Amino acid sequence: AQDKVVEVAERIIHKYVARRQRLPFRREGYTQKVKIGGQSVYLRTGEYENGQLGEIFIDMHREGAAFRSLLNCFAISISLGLQHGVPLEEFVDAFVFTKFEPSGMVAGNPHVKMSTSVIDYIFRELAVSYLGREDLAHVPVDEIHIRQLKPTEESQAEAAAPAPVEAKAPVAPKVEVTETAEAAAPKSAKAESSSYETDYDKAKQLGYSGDSCPECGSMTMVRNGTCLKCITCGSTTGCS
């Protein structure tokens, strides 16, 4: 009877673990972009409400449709396994050190600097971020935090420098215009205008045409038939 109880308990646990735990519609996670051997790789994670990893998305820039489709199918299979209770440690142990191109230097990740393939990098990153597997990181996580907390020389100089004093703009002196100056300006302009009108009327009465004499240069040219005659020197523009 005791053996039957143990068998039933094992079956119940097996069914519970195999049941899929779906992620919430709005989920947390992060997006990490790196370059592996010059190829851009994007990793996007989805998490449960307790922070446990539940799905991954993998995308590569400028890769063929077949290779990208294989990566998408691989990411879906890993996500389904995580949602059905497969521990992340199992995937990490199975896929770390997988070797194929592109591989080599990793640019853009703070703790993973080399990878033997895209899959190797993906599970190194997940192991460090979600499992704390510093043995798979090339730069310890503690050193990363220490470097981020260290103040830079520029920030120290900015903190020590006194606050700049705002310079006040110079105030232009106020010019007071007296009533005499205000009244004199329009009066002088009016006098000049009236003087000009008087000279113009006088020249018009004398018959001046407004042309200059080609001989003496004076402006005393009057109409003389079909020509012009200078009153000052007596020369004409061609008529006698």
PDB file of C-alpha atoms in Angstrom:
ATOM      1  CA  ALA A   1       0.000   0.000   0.000  1.00  0.00           C
ATOM      2  CA  GLN A   2       2.848   2.388   0.787  1.00  0.00           C
ATOM      3  CA  ASP A   3       4.422   1.738  -2.625  1.00  0.00           C
ATOM      4  CA  LYS A   4       1.156   2.690  -4.323  1.00  0.00           C
ATOM      5  CA  VAL A   5       1.013   5.980  -2.404  1.00  0.00           C
ATOM      6  CA  VAL A   6       4.539   6.855  -3.526  1.00  0.00           C
ATOM      7  CA  GLU A   7       3.701   5.965  -7.127  1.00  0.00           C
ATOM      8  CA  VAL A   8       0.577   8.123  -7.119  1.00  0.00           C
ATOM      9  CA  ALA A   9       2.506  11.040  -5.615  1.00  0.00           C
ATOM     10  CA  GLU A  10       5.168  10.767  -8.306  1.00  0.00           C
ATOM     11  CA  ARG A  11       2.534  10.834 -11.025  1.00  0.00           C
ATOM     12  CA  ILE A  12       0.869  13.915  -9.563  1.00  0.00           C
ATOM     13  CA  ILE A  13       4.180  15.772  -9.368  1.00  0.00           C
ATOM     14  CA  HIS A  14       5.020  14.762 -12.925  1.00  0.00           C
ATOM     15  CA  LYS A  15       1.728  16.115 -14.250  1.00  0.00           C
ATOM     16  CA  TYR A  16       2.146  19.392 -12.364  1.00  0.00           C
ATOM     17  CA  VAL A  17       5.656  19.986 -13.682  1.00  0.00           C
ATOM     18  CA  ALA A  18       4.633  19.176 -17.248  1.00  0.00           C
ATOM     19  CA  ARG A  19       1.812  21.731 -17.192  1.00  0.00           C
ATOM     20  CA  ARG A  20       2.681  24.896 -19.105  1.00  0.00           C
ATOM     21  CA  GLN A  21       2.888  28.079 -17.076  1.00  0.00           C
ATOM     22  CA  ARG A  22       2.133  30.924 -19.422  1.00  0.00           C
ATOM     23  CA  LEU A  23       3.702  34.326 -19.042  1.00  0.00           C
ATOM     24  CA  PRO A  24       1.606  37.404 -18.235  1.00  0.00           C
ATOM     25  CA  PHE A  25       0.576  39.590 -21.156  1.00  0.00           C
ATOM     26  CA  ARG A  26       2.759  42.437 -19.877  1.00  0.00           C
ATOM     27  CA  ARG A  27       6.107  41.061 -18.779  1.00  0.00           C
ATOM     28  CA  GLU A  28       9.474  42.312 -17.661  1.00  0.00           C
ATOM     29  CA  GLY A  29      12.826  41.485 -19.242  1.00  0.00           C
ATOM     30  CA  TYR A  30      15.725  43.109 -21.020  1.00  0.00           C
ATOM     31  CA  THR A  31      17.196  43.481 -24.490  1.00  0.00           C
ATOM     32  CA  GLN A  32      20.924  42.965 -25.035  1.00  0.00           C
ATOM     33  CA  LYS A  33      22.705  43.839 -28.268  1.00  0.00           C
ATOM     34  CA  VAL A  34      26.207  42.569 -28.968  1.00  0.00           C
ATOM     35  CA  LYS A  35      28.491  41.947 -31.913  1.00  0.00           C
ATOM     36  CA  ILE A  36      30.059  38.521 -32.315  1.00  0.00           C
ATOM     37  CA  GLY A  37      32.754  38.402 -34.965  1.00  0.00           C
ATOM     38  CA  GLY A  38      31.302  41.569 -36.489  1.00  0.00           C
ATOM     39  CA  GLN A  39      27.728  40.174 -36.603  1.00  0.00           C
ATOM     40  CA  SER A  40      25.005  41.941 -34.610  1.00  0.00           C
ATOM     41  CA  VAL A  41      23.025  39.692 -32.258  1.00  0.00           C
ATOM     42  CA  TYR A  42      19.928  40.758 -30.298  1.00  0.00           C
ATOM     43  CA  LEU A  43      18.757  38.833 -27.225  1.00  0.00           C
ATOM     44  CA  ARG A  44      15.392  39.631 -25.661  1.00  0.00           C
ATOM     45  CA  THR A  45      14.152  37.938 -22.488  1.00  0.00           C
ATOM     46  CA  GLY A  46      10.705  37.636 -20.924  1.00  0.00           C
ATOM     47  CA  GLU A  47      10.216  37.064 -17.205  1.00  0.00           C
ATOM     48  CA  TYR A  48       7.516  35.901 -14.837  1.00  0.00           C
ATOM     49  CA  GLU A  49       6.296  38.206 -12.102  1.00  0.00           C
ATOM     50  CA  ASN A  50       8.845  36.724  -9.687  1.00  0.00           C
ATOM     51  CA  GLY A  51      11.731  37.466 -12.068  1.00  0.00           C
ATOM     52  CA  GLN A  52      12.165  33.898 -13.325  1.00  0.00           C
ATOM     53  CA  LEU A  53      13.131  33.527 -16.982  1.00  0.00           C
ATOM     54  CA  GLY A  54      10.228  32.337 -19.133  1.00  0.00           C
ATOM     55  CA  GLU A  55      11.114  33.043 -22.762  1.00  0.00           C
ATOM     56  CA  ILE A  56      13.861  34.283 -25.071  1.00  0.00           C
ATOM     57  CA  PHE A  57      13.976  35.840 -28.517  1.00  0.00           C
ATOM     58  CA  ILE A  58      17.060  35.777 -30.736  1.00  0.00           C
ATOM     59  CA  ASP A  59      17.576  37.912 -33.808  1.00  0.00           C
ATOM     60  CA  MET A  60      20.590  38.502 -36.006  1.00  0.00           C
ATOM     61  CA  HIS A  61      21.206  41.404 -38.332  1.00  0.00           C
ATOM     62  CA  ARG A  62      22.021  40.770 -42.011  1.00  0.00           C
ATOM     63  CA  GLU A  63      21.648  37.020 -41.901  1.00  0.00           C
ATOM     64  CA  GLY A  64      19.889  34.750 -44.350  1.00  0.00           C
ATOM     65  CA  ALA A  65      16.244  33.839 -43.943  1.00  0.00           C
ATOM     66  CA  ALA A  66      17.032  30.171 -43.299  1.00  0.00           C
ATOM     67  CA  PHE A  67      19.497  30.851 -40.480  1.00  0.00           C
ATOM     68  CA  ARG A  68      17.214  33.418 -38.841  1.00  0.00           C
ATOM     69  CA  SER A  69      14.269  31.028 -39.058  1.00  0.00           C
ATOM     70  CA  LEU A  70      16.304  28.302 -37.373  1.00  0.00           C
ATOM     71  CA  LEU A  71      17.247  30.706 -34.576  1.00  0.00           C
ATOM     72  CA  ASN A  72      13.601  31.702 -34.116  1.00  0.00           C
ATOM     73  CA  CYS A  73      12.506  28.066 -33.911  1.00  0.00           C
ATOM     74  CA  PHE A  74      15.328  27.325 -31.474  1.00  0.00           C
ATOM     75  CA  ALA A  75      14.282  30.261 -29.258  1.00  0.00           C
ATOM     76  CA  ILE A  76      10.657  29.081 -29.308  1.00  0.00           C
ATOM     77  CA  SER A  77      11.661  25.560 -28.280  1.00  0.00           C
ATOM     78  CA  ILE A  78      13.776  26.904 -25.398  1.00  0.00           C
ATOM     79  CA  SER A  79      10.897  29.147 -24.298  1.00  0.00           C
ATOM     80  CA  LEU A  80       8.438  26.239 -24.325  1.00  0.00           C
ATOM     81  CA  GLY A  81      10.862  24.156 -22.297  1.00  0.00           C
ATOM     82  CA  LEU A  82      11.254  26.910 -19.702  1.00  0.00           C
ATOM     83  CA  GLN A  83       7.481  27.340 -19.452  1.00  0.00           C
ATOM     84  CA  HIS A  84       7.026  23.595 -18.952  1.00  0.00           C
ATOM     85  CA  GLY A  85       9.420  23.517 -16.013  1.00  0.00           C
ATOM     86  CA  VAL A  86      12.760  22.588 -17.583  1.00  0.00           C
ATOM     87  CA  PRO A  87      15.445  24.250 -15.431  1.00  0.00           C
ATOM     88  CA  LEU A  88      17.615  26.840 -17.112  1.00  0.00           C
ATOM     89  CA  GLU A  89      20.672  25.006 -15.764  1.00  0.00           C
ATOM     90  CA  GLU A  90      19.898  22.060 -18.055  1.00  0.00           C
ATOM     91  CA  PHE A  91      19.935  24.262 -21.149  1.00  0.00           C
ATOM     92  CA  VAL A  92      23.107  26.028 -20.026  1.00  0.00           C
ATOM     93  CA  ASP A  93      24.998  22.781 -19.487  1.00  0.00           C
ATOM     94  CA  ALA A  94      23.767  21.428 -22.826  1.00  0.00           C
ATOM     95  CA  PHE A  95      24.556  24.394 -25.089  1.00  0.00           C
ATOM     96  CA  VAL A  96      27.548  26.203 -23.578  1.00  0.00           C
ATOM     97  CA  PHE A  97      30.750  25.692 -25.625  1.00  0.00           C
ATOM     98  CA  THR A  98      28.764  24.917 -28.784  1.00  0.00           C
ATOM     99  CA  LYS A  99      31.049  25.851 -31.665  1.00  0.00           C
ATOM    100  CA  PHE A 100      30.127  27.287 -35.073  1.00  0.00           C
ATOM    101  CA  GLU A 101      30.421  30.573 -36.917  1.00  0.00           C
ATOM    102  CA  PRO A 102      30.077  33.436 -36.182  1.00  0.00           C
ATOM    103  CA  SER A 103      32.352  33.240 -33.168  1.00  0.00           C
ATOM    104  CA  GLY A 104      35.170  35.164 -31.524  1.00  0.00           C
ATOM    105  CA  MET A 105      35.246  38.510 -29.750  1.00  0.00           C
ATOM    106  CA  VAL A 106      32.028  39.775 -28.151  1.00  0.00           C
ATOM    107  CA  ALA A 107      31.528  43.546 -28.189  1.00  0.00           C
ATOM    108  CA  GLY A 108      28.805  45.203 -26.140  1.00  0.00           C
ATOM    109  CA  ASN A 109      28.495  42.816 -23.188  1.00  0.00           C
ATOM    110  CA  PRO A 110      30.085  43.811 -19.865  1.00  0.00           C
ATOM    111  CA  HIS A 111      30.996  40.318 -18.648  1.00  0.00           C
ATOM    112  CA  VAL A 112      31.082  37.971 -21.694  1.00  0.00           C
ATOM    113  CA  LYS A 113      33.996  38.845 -23.964  1.00  0.00           C
ATOM    114  CA  MET A 114      34.505  35.662 -26.032  1.00  0.00           C
ATOM    115  CA  SER A 115      32.172  33.029 -27.443  1.00  0.00           C
ATOM    116  CA  THR A 116      32.521  29.947 -29.592  1.00  0.00           C
ATOM    117  CA  SER A 117      29.131  30.570 -31.267  1.00  0.00           C
ATOM    118  CA  VAL A 118      25.927  32.561 -30.979  1.00  0.00           C
ATOM    119  CA  ILE A 119      24.331  29.792 -28.890  1.00  0.00           C
ATOM    120  CA  ASP A 120      27.357  29.712 -26.595  1.00  0.00           C
ATOM    121  CA  TYR A 121      27.052  33.457 -26.014  1.00  0.00           C
ATOM    122  CA  ILE A 122      23.273  33.303 -25.428  1.00  0.00           C
ATOM    123  CA  PHE A 123      23.510  30.752 -22.637  1.00  0.00           C
ATOM    124  CA  ARG A 124      26.575  32.342 -21.091  1.00  0.00           C
ATOM    125  CA  GLU A 125      24.634  35.598 -20.856  1.00  0.00           C
ATOM    126  CA  LEU A 126      21.547  33.876 -19.421  1.00  0.00           C
ATOM    127  CA  ALA A 127      23.632  31.894 -16.938  1.00  0.00           C
ATOM    128  CA  VAL A 128      25.366  35.016 -15.647  1.00  0.00           C
ATOM    129  CA  SER A 129      22.205  37.156 -15.517  1.00  0.00           C
ATOM    130  CA  TYR A 130      19.724  34.624 -14.088  1.00  0.00           C
ATOM    131  CA  LEU A 131      21.844  31.953 -12.378  1.00  0.00           C
ATOM    132  CA  GLY A 132      24.818  33.949 -11.129  1.00  0.00           C
ATOM    133  CA  ARG A 133      27.230  31.632 -12.949  1.00  0.00           C
ATOM    134  CA  GLU A 134      30.334  33.782 -12.733  1.00  0.00           C
ATOM    135  CA  ASP A 135      32.420  30.797 -13.820  1.00  0.00           C
ATOM    136  CA  LEU A 136      31.038  31.324 -17.334  1.00  0.00           C
ATOM    137  CA  ALA A 137      31.828  35.061 -17.339  1.00  0.00           C
ATOM    138  CA  HIS A 138      35.151  36.474 -18.456  1.00  0.00           C
ATOM    139  CA  VAL A 139      34.779  39.557 -16.238  1.00  0.00           C
ATOM    140  CA  PRO A 140      33.472  38.975 -12.689  1.00  0.00           C
ATOM    141  CA  VAL A 141      30.176  40.668 -11.935  1.00  0.00           C
ATOM    142  CA  ASP A 142      31.576  42.257  -8.745  1.00  0.00           C
ATOM    143  CA  GLU A 143      34.288  44.039 -10.722  1.00  0.00           C
ATOM    144  CA  ILE A 144      31.674  45.374 -13.111  1.00  0.00           C
ATOM    145  CA  HIS A 145      29.693  46.901 -10.252  1.00  0.00           C
ATOM    146  CA  ILE A 146      32.849  48.376  -8.716  1.00  0.00           C
ATOM    147  CA  ARG A 147      33.811  50.010 -12.004  1.00  0.00           C
ATOM    148  CA  GLN A 148      30.327  51.449 -12.423  1.00  0.00           C
ATOM    149  CA  LEU A 149      30.338  52.945  -8.933  1.00  0.00           C
ATOM    150  CA  LYS A 150      33.771  54.551  -9.251  1.00  0.00           C
ATOM    151  CA  PRO A 151      33.500  58.271  -9.953  1.00  0.00           C
ATOM    152  CA  THR A 152      35.327  59.488 -13.018  1.00  0.00           C
ATOM    153  CA  GLU A 153      37.858  62.315 -13.031  1.00  0.00           C
ATOM    154  CA  GLU A 154      35.440  64.526 -14.934  1.00  0.00           C
ATOM    155  CA  SER A 155      32.672  64.011 -12.377  1.00  0.00           C
ATOM    156  CA  GLN A 156      35.098  64.769  -9.523  1.00  0.00           C
ATOM    157  CA  ALA A 157      36.248  67.947 -11.258  1.00  0.00           C
ATOM    158  CA  GLU A 158      32.662  69.027 -11.833  1.00  0.00           C
ATOM    159  CA  ALA A 159      31.772  68.380  -8.192  1.00  0.00           C
ATOM    160  CA  ALA A 160      34.810  70.329  -6.919  1.00  0.00           C
ATOM    161  CA  ALA A 161      34.396  73.261  -9.284  1.00  0.00           C
ATOM    162  CA  PRO A 162      32.417  76.204  -7.867  1.00  0.00           C
ATOM    163  CA  ALA A 163      29.114  77.005  -9.398  1.00  0.00           C
ATOM    164  CA  PRO A 164      29.434  79.568 -12.174  1.00  0.00           C
ATOM    165  CA  VAL A 165      28.237  83.051 -11.314  1.00  0.00           C
ATOM    166  CA  GLU A 166      25.833  84.440 -13.807  1.00  0.00           C
ATOM    167  CA  ALA A 167      27.070  87.741 -15.185  1.00  0.00           C
ATOM    168  CA  LYS A 168      24.520  90.494 -15.139  1.00  0.00           C
ATOM    169  CA  ALA A 169      23.911  92.204 -18.418  1.00  0.00           C
ATOM    170  CA  PRO A 170      24.995  95.852 -18.436  1.00  0.00           C
ATOM    171  CA  VAL A 171      22.141  98.273 -18.065  1.00  0.00           C
ATOM    172  CA  ALA A 172      22.086 100.973 -20.689  1.00  0.00           C
ATOM    173  CA  PRO A 173      21.881 104.489 -19.254  1.00  0.00           C
ATOM    174  CA  LYS A 174      18.518 106.078 -19.557  1.00  0.00           C
ATOM    175  CA  VAL A 175      18.537 109.047 -21.861  1.00  0.00           C
ATOM    176  CA  GLU A 176      16.068 111.729 -21.006  1.00  0.00           C
ATOM    177  CA  VAL A 177      14.888 113.788 -23.937  1.00  0.00           C
ATOM    178  CA  THR A 178      13.968 117.306 -23.014  1.00  0.00           C
ATOM    179  CA  GLU A 179      10.961 119.022 -24.418  1.00  0.00           C
ATOM    180  CA  THR A 180      13.210 121.515 -26.250  1.00  0.00           C
ATOM    181  CA  ALA A 181      14.990 118.744 -28.213  1.00  0.00           C
ATOM    182  CA  GLU A 182      11.732 116.958 -28.963  1.00  0.00           C
ATOM    183  CA  ALA A 183      10.185 120.161 -30.222  1.00  0.00           C
ATOM    184  CA  ALA A 184      13.292 121.260 -32.162  1.00  0.00           C
ATOM    185  CA  ALA A 185      13.502 118.104 -34.282  1.00  0.00           C
ATOM    186  CA  PRO A 186      10.152 118.416 -36.045  1.00  0.00           C
ATOM    187  CA  LYS A 187      10.561 122.194 -36.315  1.00  0.00           C
ATOM    188  CA  SER A 188      13.905 121.922 -38.160  1.00  0.00           C
ATOM    189  CA  ALA A 189      12.521 119.251 -40.489  1.00  0.00           C
ATOM    190  CA  LYS A 190       9.506 121.416 -41.191  1.00  0.00           C
ATOM    191  CA  ALA A 191      11.733 124.432 -41.919  1.00  0.00           C
ATOM    192  CA  GLU A 192      13.874 122.431 -44.371  1.00  0.00           C
ATOM    193  CA  SER A 193      10.766 121.134 -46.105  1.00  0.00           C
ATOM    194  CA  SER A 194       9.287 124.605 -46.471  1.00  0.00           C
ATOM    195  CA  SER A 195      12.612 125.993 -47.790  1.00  0.00           C
ATOM    196  CA  TYR A 196      12.780 123.238 -50.414  1.00  0.00           C
ATOM    197  CA  GLU A 197       9.216 123.893 -51.499  1.00  0.00           C
ATOM    198  CA  THR A 198       9.952 127.641 -51.817  1.00  0.00           C
ATOM    199  CA  ASP A 199      13.046 127.078 -54.014  1.00  0.00           C
ATOM    200  CA  TYR A 200      11.151 124.575 -56.147  1.00  0.00           C
ATOM    201  CA  ASP A 201       8.279 126.971 -56.705  1.00  0.00           C
ATOM    202  CA  LYS A 202      10.673 129.819 -57.564  1.00  0.00           C
ATOM    203  CA  ALA A 203      12.576 127.683 -60.117  1.00  0.00           C
ATOM    204  CA  LYS A 204       9.297 126.567 -61.628  1.00  0.00           C
ATOM    205  CA  GLN A 205       8.156 130.169 -61.984  1.00  0.00           C
ATOM    206  CA  LEU A 206      11.416 131.095 -63.765  1.00  0.00           C
ATOM    207  CA  GLY A 207      10.893 128.250 -66.236  1.00  0.00           C
ATOM    208  CA  TYR A 208      13.891 126.108 -65.290  1.00  0.00           C
ATOM    209  CA  SER A 209      13.623 122.637 -66.801  1.00  0.00           C
ATOM    210  CA  GLY A 210      15.834 120.968 -64.213  1.00  0.00           C
ATOM    211  CA  ASP A 211      18.558 120.017 -66.711  1.00  0.00           C
ATOM    212  CA  SER A 212      22.205 120.991 -66.261  1.00  0.00           C
ATOM    213  CA  CYS A 213      24.075 123.118 -68.785  1.00  0.00           C
ATOM    214  CA  PRO A 214      26.635 121.126 -70.821  1.00  0.00           C
ATOM    215  CA  GLU A 215      28.969 124.173 -70.895  1.00  0.00           C
ATOM    216  CA  CYS A 216      28.937 125.676 -67.387  1.00  0.00           C
ATOM    217  CA  GLY A 217      27.071 122.976 -65.471  1.00  0.00           C
ATOM    218  CA  SER A 218      24.491 125.297 -63.943  1.00  0.00           C
ATOM    219  CA  MET A 219      20.877 124.283 -63.488  1.00  0.00           C
ATOM    220  CA  THR A 220      19.466 127.405 -65.177  1.00  0.00           C
ATOM    221  CA  MET A 221      18.299 125.804 -68.411  1.00  0.00           C
ATOM    222  CA  VAL A 222      15.021 127.123 -69.838  1.00  0.00           C
ATOM    223  CA  ARG A 223      12.939 126.071 -72.790  1.00  0.00           C
ATOM    224  CA  ASN A 224      13.867 127.892 -76.048  1.00  0.00           C
ATOM    225  CA  GLY A 225      11.632 126.588 -78.796  1.00  0.00           C
ATOM    226  CA  THR A 226      12.474 122.948 -79.290  1.00  0.00           C
ATOM    227  CA  CYS A 227      15.819 123.337 -77.506  1.00  0.00           C
ATOM    228  CA  LEU A 228      17.128 124.442 -74.123  1.00  0.00           C
ATOM    229  CA  LYS A 229      19.046 127.631 -73.377  1.00  0.00           C
ATOM    230  CA  CYS A 230      21.273 128.401 -70.365  1.00  0.00           C
ATOM    231  CA  ILE A 231      20.460 131.722 -68.679  1.00  0.00           C
ATOM    232  CA  THR A 232      23.892 131.829 -67.025  1.00  0.00           C
ATOM    233  CA  CYS A 233      26.240 131.415 -70.023  1.00  0.00           C
ATOM    234  CA  GLY A 234      23.808 131.736 -72.950  1.00  0.00           C
ATOM    235  CA  SER A 235      24.721 128.442 -74.629  1.00  0.00           C
ATOM    236  CA  THR A 236      22.054 126.271 -76.221  1.00  0.00           C
ATOM    237  CA  THR A 237      21.597 122.582 -76.865  1.00  0.00           C
ATOM    238  CA  GLY A 238      21.702 123.024 -80.645  1.00  0.00           C
ATOM    239  CA  CYS A 239      19.177 125.686 -81.577  1.00  0.00           C
ATOM    240  CA  SER A 240      20.051 129.321 -82.341  1.00  0.00           C
TER     241      SER A 240
END
